[in-house]
PDB file of C-alpha atoms in Angstrom:
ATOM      1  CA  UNK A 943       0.000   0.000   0.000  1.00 66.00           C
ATOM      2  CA  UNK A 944       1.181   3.728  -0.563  1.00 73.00           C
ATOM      3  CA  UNK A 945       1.391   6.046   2.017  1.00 79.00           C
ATOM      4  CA  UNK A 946       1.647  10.182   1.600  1.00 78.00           C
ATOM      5  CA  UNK A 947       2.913  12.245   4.392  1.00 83.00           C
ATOM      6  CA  UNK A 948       0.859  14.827   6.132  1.00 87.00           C
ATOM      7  CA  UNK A 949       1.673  18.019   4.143  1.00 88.00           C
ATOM      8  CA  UNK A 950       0.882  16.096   0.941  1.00 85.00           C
ATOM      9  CA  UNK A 951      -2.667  15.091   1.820  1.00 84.00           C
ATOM     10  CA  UNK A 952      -3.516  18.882   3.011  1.00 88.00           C
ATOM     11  CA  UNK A 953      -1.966  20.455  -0.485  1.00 87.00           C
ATOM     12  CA  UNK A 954      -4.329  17.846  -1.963  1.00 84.00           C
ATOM     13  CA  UNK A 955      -7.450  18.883   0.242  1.00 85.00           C
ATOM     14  CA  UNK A 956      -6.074  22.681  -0.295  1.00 86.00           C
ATOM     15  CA  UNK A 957      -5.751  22.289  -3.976  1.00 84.00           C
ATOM     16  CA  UNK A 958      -8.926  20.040  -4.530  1.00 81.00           C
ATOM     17  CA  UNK A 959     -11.089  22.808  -2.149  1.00 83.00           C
ATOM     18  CA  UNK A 960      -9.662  25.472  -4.842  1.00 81.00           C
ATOM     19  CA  UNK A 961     -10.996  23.085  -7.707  1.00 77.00           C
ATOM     20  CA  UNK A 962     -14.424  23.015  -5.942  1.00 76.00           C
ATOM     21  CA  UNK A 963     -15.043  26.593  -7.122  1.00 77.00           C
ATOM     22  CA  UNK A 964     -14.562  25.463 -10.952  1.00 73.00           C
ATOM     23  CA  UNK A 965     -17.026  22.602 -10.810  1.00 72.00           C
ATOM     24  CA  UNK A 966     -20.617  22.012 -10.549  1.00 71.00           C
ATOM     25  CA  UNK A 967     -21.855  19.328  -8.135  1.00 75.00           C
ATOM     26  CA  UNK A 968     -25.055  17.613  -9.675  1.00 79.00           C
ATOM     27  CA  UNK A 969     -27.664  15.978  -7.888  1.00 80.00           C
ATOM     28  CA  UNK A 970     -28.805  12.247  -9.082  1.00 86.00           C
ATOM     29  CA  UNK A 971     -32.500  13.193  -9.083  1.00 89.00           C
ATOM     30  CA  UNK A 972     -35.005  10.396  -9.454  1.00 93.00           C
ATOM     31  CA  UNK A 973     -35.540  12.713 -12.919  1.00 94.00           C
ATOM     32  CA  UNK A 974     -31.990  11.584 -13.844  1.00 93.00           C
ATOM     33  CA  UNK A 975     -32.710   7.904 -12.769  1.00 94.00           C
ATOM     34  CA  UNK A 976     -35.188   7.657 -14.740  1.00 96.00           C
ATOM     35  CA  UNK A 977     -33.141   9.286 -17.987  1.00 95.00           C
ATOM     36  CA  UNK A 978     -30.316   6.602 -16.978  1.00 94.00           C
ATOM     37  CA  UNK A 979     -33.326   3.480 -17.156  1.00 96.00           C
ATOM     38  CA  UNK A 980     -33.965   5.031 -20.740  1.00 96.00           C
ATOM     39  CA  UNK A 981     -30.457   5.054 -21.653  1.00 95.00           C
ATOM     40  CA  UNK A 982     -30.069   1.492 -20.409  1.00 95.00           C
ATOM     41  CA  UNK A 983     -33.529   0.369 -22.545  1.00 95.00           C
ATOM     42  CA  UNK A 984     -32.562   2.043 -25.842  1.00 95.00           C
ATOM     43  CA  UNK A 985     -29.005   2.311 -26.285  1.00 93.00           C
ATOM     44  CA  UNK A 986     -27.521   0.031 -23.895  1.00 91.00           C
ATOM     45  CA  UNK A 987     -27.579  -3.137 -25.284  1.00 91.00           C
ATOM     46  CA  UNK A 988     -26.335  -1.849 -28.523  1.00 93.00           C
ATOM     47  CA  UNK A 989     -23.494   0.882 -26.701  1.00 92.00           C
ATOM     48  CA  UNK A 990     -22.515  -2.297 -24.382  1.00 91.00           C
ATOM     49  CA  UNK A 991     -23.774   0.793 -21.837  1.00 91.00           C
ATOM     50  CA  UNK A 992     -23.774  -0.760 -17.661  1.00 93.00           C
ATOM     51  CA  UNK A 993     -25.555   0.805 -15.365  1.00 93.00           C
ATOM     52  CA  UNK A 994     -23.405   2.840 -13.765  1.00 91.00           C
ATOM     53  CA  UNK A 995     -22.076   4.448 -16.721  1.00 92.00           C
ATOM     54  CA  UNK A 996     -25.699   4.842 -17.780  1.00 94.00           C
ATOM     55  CA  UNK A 997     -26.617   7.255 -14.845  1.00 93.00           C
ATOM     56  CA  UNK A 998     -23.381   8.950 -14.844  1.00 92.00           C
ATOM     57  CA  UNK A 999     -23.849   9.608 -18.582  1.00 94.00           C
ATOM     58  CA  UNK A1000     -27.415  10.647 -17.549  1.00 94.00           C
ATOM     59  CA  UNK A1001     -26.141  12.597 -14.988  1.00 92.00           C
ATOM     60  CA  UNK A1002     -24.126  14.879 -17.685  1.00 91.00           C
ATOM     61  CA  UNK A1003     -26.511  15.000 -20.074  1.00 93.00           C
ATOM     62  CA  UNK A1004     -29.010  16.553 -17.697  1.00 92.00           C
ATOM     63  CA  UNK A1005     -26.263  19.148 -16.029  1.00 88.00           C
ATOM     64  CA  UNK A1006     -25.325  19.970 -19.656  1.00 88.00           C
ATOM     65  CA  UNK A1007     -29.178  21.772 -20.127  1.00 88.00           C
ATOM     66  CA  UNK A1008     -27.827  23.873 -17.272  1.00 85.00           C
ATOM     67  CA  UNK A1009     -24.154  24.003 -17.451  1.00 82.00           C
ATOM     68  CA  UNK A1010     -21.764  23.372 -19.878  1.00 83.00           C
ATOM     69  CA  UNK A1011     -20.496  20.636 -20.040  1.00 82.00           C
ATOM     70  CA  UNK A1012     -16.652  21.051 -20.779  1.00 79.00           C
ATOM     71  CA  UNK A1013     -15.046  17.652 -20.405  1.00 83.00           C
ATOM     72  CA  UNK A1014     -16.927  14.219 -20.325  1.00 87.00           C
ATOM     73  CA  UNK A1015     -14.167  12.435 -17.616  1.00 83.00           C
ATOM     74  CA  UNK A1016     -13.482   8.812 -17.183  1.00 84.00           C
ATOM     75  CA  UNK A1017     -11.115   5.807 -17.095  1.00 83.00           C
ATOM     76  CA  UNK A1018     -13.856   3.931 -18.984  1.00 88.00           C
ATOM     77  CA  UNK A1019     -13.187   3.602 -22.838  1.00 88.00           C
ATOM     78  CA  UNK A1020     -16.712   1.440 -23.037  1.00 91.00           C
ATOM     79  CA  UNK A1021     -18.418   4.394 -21.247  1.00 93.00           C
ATOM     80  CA  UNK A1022     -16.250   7.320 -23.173  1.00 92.00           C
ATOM     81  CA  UNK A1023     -16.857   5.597 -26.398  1.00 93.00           C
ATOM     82  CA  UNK A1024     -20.835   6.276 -25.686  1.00 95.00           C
ATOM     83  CA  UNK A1025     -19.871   9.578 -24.146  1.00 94.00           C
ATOM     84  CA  UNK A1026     -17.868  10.590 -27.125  1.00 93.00           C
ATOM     85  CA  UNK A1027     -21.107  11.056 -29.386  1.00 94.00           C
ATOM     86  CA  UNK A1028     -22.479  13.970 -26.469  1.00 93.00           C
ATOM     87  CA  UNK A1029     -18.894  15.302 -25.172  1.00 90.00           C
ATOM     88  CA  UNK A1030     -15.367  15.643 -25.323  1.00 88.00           C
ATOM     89  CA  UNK A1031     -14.005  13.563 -23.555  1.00 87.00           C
ATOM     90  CA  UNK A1032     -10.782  12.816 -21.287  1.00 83.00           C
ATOM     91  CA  UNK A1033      -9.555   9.551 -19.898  1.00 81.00           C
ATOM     92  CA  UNK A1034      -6.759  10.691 -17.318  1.00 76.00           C
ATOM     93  CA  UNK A1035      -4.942   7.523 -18.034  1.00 74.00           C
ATOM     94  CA  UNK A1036      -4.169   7.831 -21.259  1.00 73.00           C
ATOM     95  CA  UNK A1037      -2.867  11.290 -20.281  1.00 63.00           C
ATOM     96  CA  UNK A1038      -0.662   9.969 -18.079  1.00 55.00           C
ATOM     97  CA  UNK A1039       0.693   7.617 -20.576  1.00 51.00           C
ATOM     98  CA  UNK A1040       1.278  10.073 -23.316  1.00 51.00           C
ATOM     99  CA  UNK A1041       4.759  10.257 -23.975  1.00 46.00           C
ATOM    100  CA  UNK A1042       3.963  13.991 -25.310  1.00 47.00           C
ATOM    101  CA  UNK A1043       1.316  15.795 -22.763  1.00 44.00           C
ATOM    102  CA  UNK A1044       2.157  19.264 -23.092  1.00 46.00           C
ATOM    103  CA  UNK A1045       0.309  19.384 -26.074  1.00 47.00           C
ATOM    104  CA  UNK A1046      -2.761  18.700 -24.863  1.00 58.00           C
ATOM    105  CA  UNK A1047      -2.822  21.559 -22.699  1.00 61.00           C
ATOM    106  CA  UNK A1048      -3.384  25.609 -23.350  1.00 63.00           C
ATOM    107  CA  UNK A1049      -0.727  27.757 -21.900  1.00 67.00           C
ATOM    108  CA  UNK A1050      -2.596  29.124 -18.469  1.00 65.00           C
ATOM    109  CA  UNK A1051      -3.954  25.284 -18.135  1.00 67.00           C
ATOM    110  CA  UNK A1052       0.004  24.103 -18.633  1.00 71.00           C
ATOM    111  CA  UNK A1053       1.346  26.849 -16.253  1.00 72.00           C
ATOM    112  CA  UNK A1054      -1.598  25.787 -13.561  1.00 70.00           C
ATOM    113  CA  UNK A1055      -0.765  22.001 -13.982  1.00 73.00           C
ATOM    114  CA  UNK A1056       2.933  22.713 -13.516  1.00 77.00           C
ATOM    115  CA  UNK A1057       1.976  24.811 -10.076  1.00 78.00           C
ATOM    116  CA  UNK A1058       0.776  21.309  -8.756  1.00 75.00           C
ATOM    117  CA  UNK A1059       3.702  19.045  -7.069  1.00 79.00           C
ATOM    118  CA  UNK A1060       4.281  16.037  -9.001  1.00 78.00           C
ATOM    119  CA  UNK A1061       3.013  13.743  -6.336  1.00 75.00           C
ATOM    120  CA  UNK A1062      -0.344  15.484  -6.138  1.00 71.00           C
ATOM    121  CA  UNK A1063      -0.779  15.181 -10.065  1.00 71.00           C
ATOM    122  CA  UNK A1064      -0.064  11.604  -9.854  1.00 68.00           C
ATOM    123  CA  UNK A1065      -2.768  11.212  -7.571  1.00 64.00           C
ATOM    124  CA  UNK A1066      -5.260  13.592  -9.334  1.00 63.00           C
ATOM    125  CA  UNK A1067      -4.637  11.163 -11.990  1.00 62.00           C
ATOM    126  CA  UNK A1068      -5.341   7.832 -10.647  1.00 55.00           C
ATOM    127  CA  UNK A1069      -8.702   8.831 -10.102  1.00 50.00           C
ATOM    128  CA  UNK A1070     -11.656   9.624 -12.624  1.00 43.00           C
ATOM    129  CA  UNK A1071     -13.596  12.822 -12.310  1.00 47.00           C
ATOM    130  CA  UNK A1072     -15.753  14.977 -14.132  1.00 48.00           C
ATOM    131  CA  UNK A1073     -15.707  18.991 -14.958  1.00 47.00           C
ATOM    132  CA  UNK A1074     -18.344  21.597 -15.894  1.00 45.00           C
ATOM    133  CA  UNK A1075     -17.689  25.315 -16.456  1.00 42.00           C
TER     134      UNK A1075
END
């Protein structure tokens, strides 16, 4: 198992509290369960759709009538595959693999990611998240 020290984990809880103010936290209405049970009866069994990737696609699709929906995010390729035909979409593994990945960001995005310690982006990276503006 990996451990991080003390300082680590509160620049993480600093830097993800800072993050909070970029994203929108959407509720999984019983609206939004019911668009994910559509999802899974009409496209599922042809997308190869679970589930869970149905109400968290559901779940974008309904915060994108209200916000914008900048980045579909997920370590998923079944689930970004579907999300693809709604989104852009990210998978933060790949983008850890990329031998080139300075490409793939504009220059206030690069200069922000470079701000974070390399430990912290490691673990920002290992786990799969989602971002409106």
């Amino acid at each position: 198992m990996k451990e991080i020290d003390l300082s680590t984990v509160q620049q993480a809880f600093k830097e993800f509290e800072n993050d909070l103010t970029m994203i929108n936290v959407l509720e999984t209405t019983s609206e939004v369960k019911e668009f994910a049970v559509s999802l899974l009866d009409n496209i599922a069994p042809a997308k190869n759709l679970r589930t869970l990737d149905a109400l968290q696609l559901a779940t974008a699709l309904t915060g994108d009538q209200f916000y914008r929906v900048s980045y579909f995010i997920a370590a998923d390729q079944r689930l970004l595959k579907v999300a693809a035909e709604y989104f852009n979409t990210f998978n933060p593994v790949e983008f850890k693999e990329a031998d080139n990945t300075e490409s793939q960001f504009t220059e206030p995005a690069k200069k922000f990611w470079d701000s974070i310690p390399e430990n912290i982006r490691e673990e920002l990276l290992e786990n799969v998240w989602c971002m409106v503006q």
